[in-house]
XYZ file of C-alpha atoms in Angstrom:
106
model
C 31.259 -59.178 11.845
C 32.583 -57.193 9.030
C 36.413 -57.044 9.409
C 37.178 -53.997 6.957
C 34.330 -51.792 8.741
C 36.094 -52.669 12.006
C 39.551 -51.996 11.485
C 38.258 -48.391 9.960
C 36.087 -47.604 13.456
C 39.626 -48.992 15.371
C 41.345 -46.637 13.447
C 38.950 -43.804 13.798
C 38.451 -44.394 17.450
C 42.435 -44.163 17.375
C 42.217 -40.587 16.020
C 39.627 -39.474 18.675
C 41.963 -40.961 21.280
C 44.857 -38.730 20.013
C 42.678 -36.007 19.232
C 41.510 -35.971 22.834
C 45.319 -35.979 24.434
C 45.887 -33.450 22.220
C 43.372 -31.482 24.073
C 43.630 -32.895 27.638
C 46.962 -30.671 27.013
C 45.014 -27.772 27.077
C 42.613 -28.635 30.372
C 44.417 -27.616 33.543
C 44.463 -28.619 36.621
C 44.654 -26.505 40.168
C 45.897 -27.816 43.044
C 47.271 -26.284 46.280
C 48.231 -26.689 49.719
C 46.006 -26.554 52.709
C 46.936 -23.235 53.457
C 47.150 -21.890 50.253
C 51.010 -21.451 50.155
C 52.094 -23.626 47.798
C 49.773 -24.167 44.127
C 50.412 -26.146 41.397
C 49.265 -26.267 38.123
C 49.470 -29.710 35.953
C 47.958 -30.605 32.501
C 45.294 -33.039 32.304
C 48.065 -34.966 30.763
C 50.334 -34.511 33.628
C 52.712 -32.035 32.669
C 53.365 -29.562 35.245
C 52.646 -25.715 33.919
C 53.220 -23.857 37.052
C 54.688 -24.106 40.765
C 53.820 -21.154 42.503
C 55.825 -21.175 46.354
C 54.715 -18.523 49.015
C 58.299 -16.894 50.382
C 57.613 -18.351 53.479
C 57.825 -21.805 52.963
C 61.291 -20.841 51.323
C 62.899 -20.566 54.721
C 62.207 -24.577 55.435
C 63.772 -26.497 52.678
C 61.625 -30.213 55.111
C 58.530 -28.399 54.720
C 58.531 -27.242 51.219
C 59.774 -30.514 50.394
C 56.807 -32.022 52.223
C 54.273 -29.744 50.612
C 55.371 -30.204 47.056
C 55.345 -34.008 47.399
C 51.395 -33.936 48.878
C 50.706 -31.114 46.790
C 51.658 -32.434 43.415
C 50.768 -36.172 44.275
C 46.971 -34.510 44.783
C 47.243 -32.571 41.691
C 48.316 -35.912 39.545
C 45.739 -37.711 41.189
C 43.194 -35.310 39.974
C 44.476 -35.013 36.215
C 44.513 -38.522 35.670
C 41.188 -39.219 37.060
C 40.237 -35.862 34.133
C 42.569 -38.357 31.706
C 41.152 -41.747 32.218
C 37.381 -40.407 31.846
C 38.104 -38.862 28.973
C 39.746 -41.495 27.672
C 37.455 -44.565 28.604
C 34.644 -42.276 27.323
C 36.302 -41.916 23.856
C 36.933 -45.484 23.804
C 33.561 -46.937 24.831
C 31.914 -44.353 22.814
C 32.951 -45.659 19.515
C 33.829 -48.915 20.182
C 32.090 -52.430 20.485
C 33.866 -54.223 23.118
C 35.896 -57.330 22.207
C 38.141 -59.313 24.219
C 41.828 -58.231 24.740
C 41.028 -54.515 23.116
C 40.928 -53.259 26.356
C 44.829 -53.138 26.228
C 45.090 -50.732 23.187
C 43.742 -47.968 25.338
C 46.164 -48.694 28.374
């Protein structure tokens, strides 16, 4: 296998990897409550844009607790599902698989 051509596609299959978080930054994710009175929005990379909290859920400090924790545990869920597809498809795209390279995408 020719080294030089390989460690050129590693490196460009770096850049596409970066390039793509650098977008993922830009896809949001929507999440909310059951009832609709507490939404969250994250990044695909997992950095929370907006917490929007219905009044009501202001006068039970347990409850809003509660709902942010489910809430924002769904809404992670969801953007790294959106992050690791994007990510493995990157990777598998332009790469031949070879043992142990797994771990450069982790």
């Amino acid at each position: 296998m020719d080294l030089m051509g390989m460690m050129g596609k590693l490196k460009e299959t770096q850049q596409k990897i970066e390039d793509t978080k650098k977008r993922l930054d830009t896809v949001l994710i929507d999440e909310q409550s059951a009832d609709g009175l507490l939404k969250v929005t994250l990044t695909a990379n997992r950095k929370i844009k907006s917490i929007t909290i219905a009044d009501s859920l202001l006068e039970d400090k347990e409850q809003l607790e509660d709902y942010l924790i489910v809430t924002l545990n769904k809404a992670i869920e969801k953007a790294t599902d959106v992050n690791q597809t994007e990510l493995d498809a990157v990777a598998k795209m332009d790469m031949p698989m070879i043992p142990g390279m797994d771990d450069l995408f982790k």
